[in-house]
């Protein structure tokens, strides 16, 4: 998918044929690329490991959305471990591939698969969030159910399927230059770019538009319900304030029950002999005890209509995801546009330096996601601070 090194090799060959300096033939060493690449690998591994640890250990972060985020972090981790070291090595060699073609094919396979897995993880998150907002009664918020397991599995299966032609030898073409590591088949370049980027991205954006439209309707309904409740409370307060004083109200029960009995034995005996409504134990200190409305218990509560609510934690997670998607599109759109244009347009010239910049920009995206979670999510931020504080305190002691 990412055919970045062949440009440099081709340009070097072109420079040699045009009488370029001899040192171009031997190839230089790009030390800044090596330093930046090593730092990038460390940041990606450290940040995404913290994301995985936080979700696995923090109860507040064990949500279905965050399990999808763990899958996304896993693809970034694999990218930093399996792809970036070889890419940085090639960049250090100034774009000349000095390893075997089998290692190059492995690199291309993992590169295509992990990039596809990243964007399909984002697409799966958008599907999951869309269901949570638009069809909330069918959404399981407590644990990962079969639908979410199927989404996660499909993400990696499709990513492997897109990269599988490289494993089956599509790169083994006659006359292949061993000093270049690239995707040799231009039709496959177009196929992988369409499957990995140009199809899932519009789907993902449409789902997010639908999700936020549904979330906006839910928020408006919630605010309207709250406003109606406040108005009802005010009406009740006004009605209560307009009532006459309590002393002026007529008694709710017959006077014979509410009145205080006298200590006269004649009146008491007359009352008991005529009506006998209460046993002697019910009379104490000359008062007849009555039953208040608060003491009356009903055997069965009325059934409430089942409703689904989106809690505050889920709303926070939904606000983070558009930032993650926006960062992904910002980092990877330039690469895929140039990558596809170069494969389909032989006359179009893409400078090697520009291709290198957009490739590095795409890899930087793997380090951005943990930073986004830290800035926009309180639970992630608390865990990162606590974890880093405990690590530094142990090292200090």
XYZ file of C-alpha atoms in Angstrom:
397
model
C 0.000 0.000 0.000
C 2.678 2.494 0.983
C 5.106 2.533 -1.923
C 7.386 5.261 -0.604
C 10.895 3.902 -1.009
C 10.832 3.205 -4.750
C 10.706 6.900 -5.521
C 14.009 7.474 -3.851
C 15.582 4.448 -5.508
C 14.220 5.482 -8.893
C 15.335 9.059 -8.415
C 18.770 7.920 -7.361
C 18.999 5.739 -10.459
C 17.853 8.667 -12.571
C 20.410 10.964 -10.977
C 23.146 8.442 -11.646
C 22.159 8.195 -15.276
C 22.230 11.978 -15.516
C 25.665 12.253 -13.993
C 24.761 12.848 -10.359
C 27.538 12.752 -7.761
C 28.962 9.336 -7.037
C 28.012 9.459 -3.365
C 24.377 9.117 -4.398
C 25.152 5.649 -5.689
C 26.406 4.414 -2.366
C 23.531 6.044 -0.535
C 23.847 8.253 2.541
C 22.597 7.815 6.097
C 19.590 9.831 7.221
C 20.368 10.310 10.908
C 17.414 12.667 11.666
C 15.029 10.037 10.305
C 16.615 7.441 12.586
C 16.343 9.634 15.688
C 12.786 10.702 14.946
C 11.766 7.148 14.091
C 13.121 5.705 17.329
C 11.369 8.400 19.373
C 8.135 7.783 17.465
C 8.306 4.037 18.128
C 8.835 4.638 21.866
C 5.930 7.103 22.058
C 3.557 4.823 20.134
C 4.391 1.764 22.256
C 4.225 3.654 25.563
C 1.021 5.560 24.811
C -0.951 2.663 23.400
C 0.198 0.309 26.158
C -1.190 2.809 28.665
C -4.492 2.845 26.777
C -4.739 -0.953 26.913
C -3.739 -1.113 30.590
C -6.195 1.611 31.575
C -9.159 -0.161 29.978
C -8.184 -3.552 31.399
C -7.607 -2.322 34.969
C -9.967 0.632 35.471
C -13.590 -0.270 36.143
C -14.810 3.132 34.963
C -13.191 2.553 31.554
C -14.584 -0.920 30.947
C -17.167 0.109 28.382
C -17.945 -1.448 25.032
C -16.643 1.607 23.181
C -13.312 1.388 24.977
C -12.916 -2.257 23.990
C -13.016 -1.100 20.383
C -10.441 1.538 21.313
C -8.249 -1.249 22.721
C -8.468 -3.010 19.358
C -7.418 0.228 17.651
C -4.534 0.628 20.107
C -3.530 -2.972 19.388
C -3.195 -2.237 15.681
C -1.056 0.820 16.494
C 1.129 -1.267 18.814
C 1.656 -3.912 16.148
C 2.509 -1.180 13.674
C 5.197 0.179 16.000
C 6.670 -3.272 16.637
C 6.344 -5.018 13.265
C 6.457 -2.262 10.648
C 8.134 0.902 11.909
C 11.557 -0.607 12.734
C 11.983 -1.789 9.135
C 10.619 1.462 7.752
C 12.978 3.522 9.942
C 15.886 1.316 8.892
C 15.073 1.920 5.231
C 14.756 5.656 5.839
C 18.112 5.613 7.594
C 19.546 3.975 4.460
C 18.142 6.932 2.512
C 15.362 4.879 0.959
C 17.518 2.091 -0.486
C 16.293 -1.394 0.405
C 19.235 -3.560 1.451
C 17.322 -6.535 2.882
C 15.801 -9.503 1.038
C 12.652 -9.323 -1.060
C 10.947 -11.764 1.350
C 11.400 -9.276 4.192
C 10.043 -6.559 1.908
C 6.937 -8.627 1.156
C 6.457 -9.244 4.877
C 6.755 -5.508 5.505
C 4.239 -4.649 2.775
C 1.797 -7.288 4.081
C 1.896 -6.035 7.661
C 1.778 -2.424 6.530
C -1.359 -2.927 4.440
C -3.058 -5.131 7.031
C -2.441 -2.851 10.026
C -3.421 0.314 8.184
C -6.617 -1.402 7.049
C -7.228 -2.688 10.578
C -6.885 0.835 11.988
C -9.475 2.368 9.716
C -11.828 -0.614 10.019
C -11.582 -0.370 13.808
C -12.702 3.244 13.513
C -15.485 2.138 11.181
C -16.577 -0.564 13.655
C -16.649 2.045 16.436
C -18.898 4.247 14.315
C -21.275 1.305 13.686
C -21.345 0.487 17.408
C -22.027 4.102 18.395
C -24.705 4.460 15.733
C -26.564 1.435 17.142
C -26.163 2.753 20.703
C -27.796 6.073 19.798
C -30.350 5.176 17.136
C -31.439 1.746 18.472
C -30.611 2.058 22.206
C -32.972 -0.675 23.448
C -31.055 -3.291 21.447
C -27.667 -2.144 22.723
C -25.818 -3.971 25.493
C -23.863 -1.521 27.632
C -22.699 -3.944 30.329
C -20.464 -6.256 28.340
C -19.422 -7.118 24.824
C -22.154 -9.133 23.117
C -22.161 -11.241 19.963
C -22.757 -8.305 17.633
C -19.781 -6.397 18.991
C -17.604 -9.520 18.941
C -18.574 -10.034 15.301
C -17.631 -6.431 14.498
C -14.219 -6.786 16.130
C -13.565 -10.095 14.399
C -14.683 -8.789 11.006
C -12.311 -5.848 11.374
C -9.246 -8.054 11.496
C -10.529 -10.665 9.034
C -11.195 -8.018 6.370
C -7.807 -6.401 7.049
C -6.098 -9.753 6.542
C -8.116 -10.395 3.380
C -7.077 -7.057 1.870
C -3.394 -7.808 2.552
C -3.524 -11.491 1.553
C -2.634 -11.010 -2.175
C 0.853 -9.935 -1.108
C 1.246 -13.168 0.861
C 0.188 -15.119 -2.233
C 2.947 -13.573 -4.354
C 1.423 -10.603 -6.164
C 4.711 -8.746 -5.583
C 6.820 -11.448 -7.298
C 6.961 -9.958 -10.781
C 9.665 -10.475 -13.419
C 12.447 -7.919 -13.395
C 11.811 -6.820 -9.825
C 14.426 -4.421 -8.481
C 15.753 -5.803 -5.142
C 16.891 -2.321 -4.033
C 13.295 -1.091 -3.968
C 10.604 -2.129 -1.519
C 7.219 -1.319 -2.955
C 3.918 -2.729 -4.150
C 4.745 -3.858 -7.673
C 1.172 -4.171 -8.996
C -0.520 -0.817 -9.649
C -3.953 -2.445 -9.853
C -3.440 -3.853 -6.373
C -2.406 -0.406 -5.150
C -5.747 0.942 -6.338
C -7.646 -2.052 -4.913
C -6.034 -1.825 -1.480
C -6.485 1.952 -1.287
C -10.163 1.739 -2.189
C -10.837 -1.111 0.253
C -8.774 0.359 3.073
C -9.624 4.035 2.821
C -11.911 5.359 0.119
C -14.872 3.046 0.881
C -14.852 2.886 4.717
C -14.197 6.608 5.252
C -17.460 7.880 3.678
C -19.400 5.111 5.441
C -17.834 6.087 8.746
C -18.587 9.778 8.252
C -22.224 9.068 7.308
C -22.670 6.912 10.411
C -21.230 9.626 12.629
C -23.530 12.213 11.054
C -26.500 9.946 11.775
C -25.254 9.276 15.293
C -24.883 12.936 16.199
C -28.231 13.775 14.636
C -29.825 11.128 16.845
C -27.823 12.322 19.844
C -29.002 15.888 19.213
C -32.630 14.737 19.100
C -32.096 12.804 22.326
C -30.592 15.866 24.006
C -33.460 18.070 22.835
C -36.021 15.573 24.139
C -34.197 15.389 27.461
C -34.091 19.181 27.789
C -37.775 19.453 26.868
C -38.673 16.862 29.490
C -36.607 18.688 32.098
C -38.250 21.989 31.166
C -41.721 20.456 31.482
C -40.820 19.042 34.882
C -39.669 22.457 36.075
C -42.876 24.071 34.820
C -44.995 21.421 36.572
C -43.113 22.012 39.819
C -43.679 25.748 39.565
C -47.393 25.240 38.902
C -47.607 22.960 41.937
C -45.834 25.527 44.086
C -48.207 28.249 42.936
C -51.225 26.026 43.640
C -49.964 25.204 47.132
C -49.208 28.841 47.920
C -52.768 29.827 46.927
C -54.359 27.391 49.404
C -55.817 28.770 52.694
C -53.897 28.254 55.947
C -53.922 24.748 57.353
C -55.923 25.754 60.444
C -58.751 27.037 58.287
C -59.129 23.790 56.400
C -61.936 21.419 57.395
C -60.840 18.147 58.959
C -60.301 15.324 56.500
C -61.633 12.611 58.828
C -64.795 12.485 60.965
C -64.443 14.499 64.188
C -65.116 11.439 66.323
C -61.737 9.972 65.207
C -59.720 13.160 65.229
C -60.931 14.668 68.488
C -59.128 14.136 71.724
C -61.022 11.896 74.108
C -61.730 13.290 77.515
C -60.729 11.674 80.747
C -64.359 11.345 81.784
C -65.161 7.655 82.404
C -68.779 8.199 81.430
C -67.965 9.652 78.049
C -65.350 7.036 77.393
C -67.590 4.142 78.351
C -70.446 5.586 76.355
C -68.227 5.920 73.301
C -66.943 2.355 73.623
C -70.295 0.788 74.321
C -72.023 2.480 71.442
C -69.464 2.181 68.640
C -66.581 0.009 69.931
C -64.384 0.857 66.974
C -61.079 0.302 68.743
C -59.802 -2.166 71.332
C -58.440 -0.768 74.578
C -54.869 -1.227 73.394
C -55.451 1.309 70.631
C -56.234 4.046 73.160
C -53.307 5.579 74.951
C -53.089 8.844 76.836
C -56.660 9.608 75.834
C -55.827 9.678 72.114
C -57.039 7.461 69.327
C -54.177 6.597 66.975
C -54.980 6.997 63.327
C -53.194 5.616 60.292
C -51.366 8.132 58.112
C -51.214 7.918 54.332
C -47.451 7.461 54.492
C -47.926 4.168 56.345
C -50.098 2.669 53.607
C -48.055 0.344 51.370
C -49.106 -0.981 48.062
C -48.347 -4.557 47.179
C -47.255 -3.864 43.643
C -45.715 -0.834 41.964
C -47.030 0.197 38.589
C -44.897 -1.116 35.762
C -42.693 1.460 34.119
C -42.211 1.584 30.431
C -38.734 0.383 29.548
C -36.592 3.205 28.214
C -32.954 3.420 27.257
C -30.771 6.278 28.361
C -27.337 7.391 27.236
C -25.310 8.097 30.345
C -22.825 10.897 30.796
C -19.817 8.606 30.344
C -21.066 7.464 26.946
C -21.651 11.047 25.834
C -18.052 11.879 26.777
C -16.799 8.900 24.778
C -18.834 10.042 21.778
C -17.255 13.488 21.940
C -13.749 11.987 21.835
C -14.363 9.754 18.812
C -14.872 12.527 16.210
C -11.510 13.976 17.249
C -9.894 10.555 16.746
C -11.531 10.185 13.315
C -10.595 13.739 12.340
C -6.964 13.163 13.305
C -6.905 9.924 11.309
C -8.316 11.607 8.198
C -5.924 14.540 8.552
C -2.916 12.230 8.831
C -3.787 9.625 6.196
C -5.775 11.433 3.475
C -2.694 13.110 1.896
C -0.872 9.786 1.707
C -3.708 7.834 0.106
C -4.421 10.581 -2.410
C -0.782 10.782 -3.511
C -0.350 7.011 -3.307
C -3.301 6.373 -5.618
C -2.471 9.222 -7.963
C 1.082 7.966 -8.425
C -0.126 4.439 -9.208
C -2.721 5.536 -11.800
C -0.967 8.495 -13.368
C 2.413 7.647 -14.826
C 2.969 11.198 -16.027
C 2.300 12.687 -12.567
C 5.492 13.445 -10.664
C 5.408 13.200 -6.876
C 8.600 14.464 -5.215
C 10.222 11.805 -3.004
C 10.510 14.289 -0.144
C 6.748 14.971 -0.263
C 5.964 11.255 -0.283
C 8.250 10.736 2.685
C 6.565 13.556 4.610
C 3.025 12.239 4.087
C 4.163 8.722 5.023
C 5.698 9.960 8.275
C 2.512 11.962 8.915
C 0.464 8.781 8.608
C 2.654 6.959 11.108
C 2.475 9.891 13.534
C -1.269 9.234 13.780
C -0.533 6.084 15.803
C 1.038 8.283 18.490
C -1.773 10.872 18.472
C -4.634 8.700 19.731
C -3.337 8.277 23.332
C -2.738 12.040 23.459
C -6.315 12.681 22.285
C -7.732 10.327 24.935
C -5.644 12.055 27.621
C -6.783 15.543 26.630
C -10.477 14.854 26.010
C -11.317 11.994 28.411
C -11.204 12.525 32.181
C -10.987 8.825 33.095
C -8.040 8.189 30.767
C -6.312 11.318 32.019
C -6.679 10.296 35.667
C -5.296 6.827 34.991
C -2.328 8.154 32.987
C -1.445 10.649 35.736
C -1.754 8.040 38.481
C 0.244 5.444 36.560
C 3.048 7.821 35.609
C 3.171 9.244 39.135
C 3.522 5.770 40.637
C 6.275 4.870 38.140
C 8.282 8.045 38.847
C 7.813 7.713 42.613
C 9.135 4.137 42.527
C 12.143 5.201 40.479
C 12.816 8.109 42.829
C 12.736 5.859 45.895
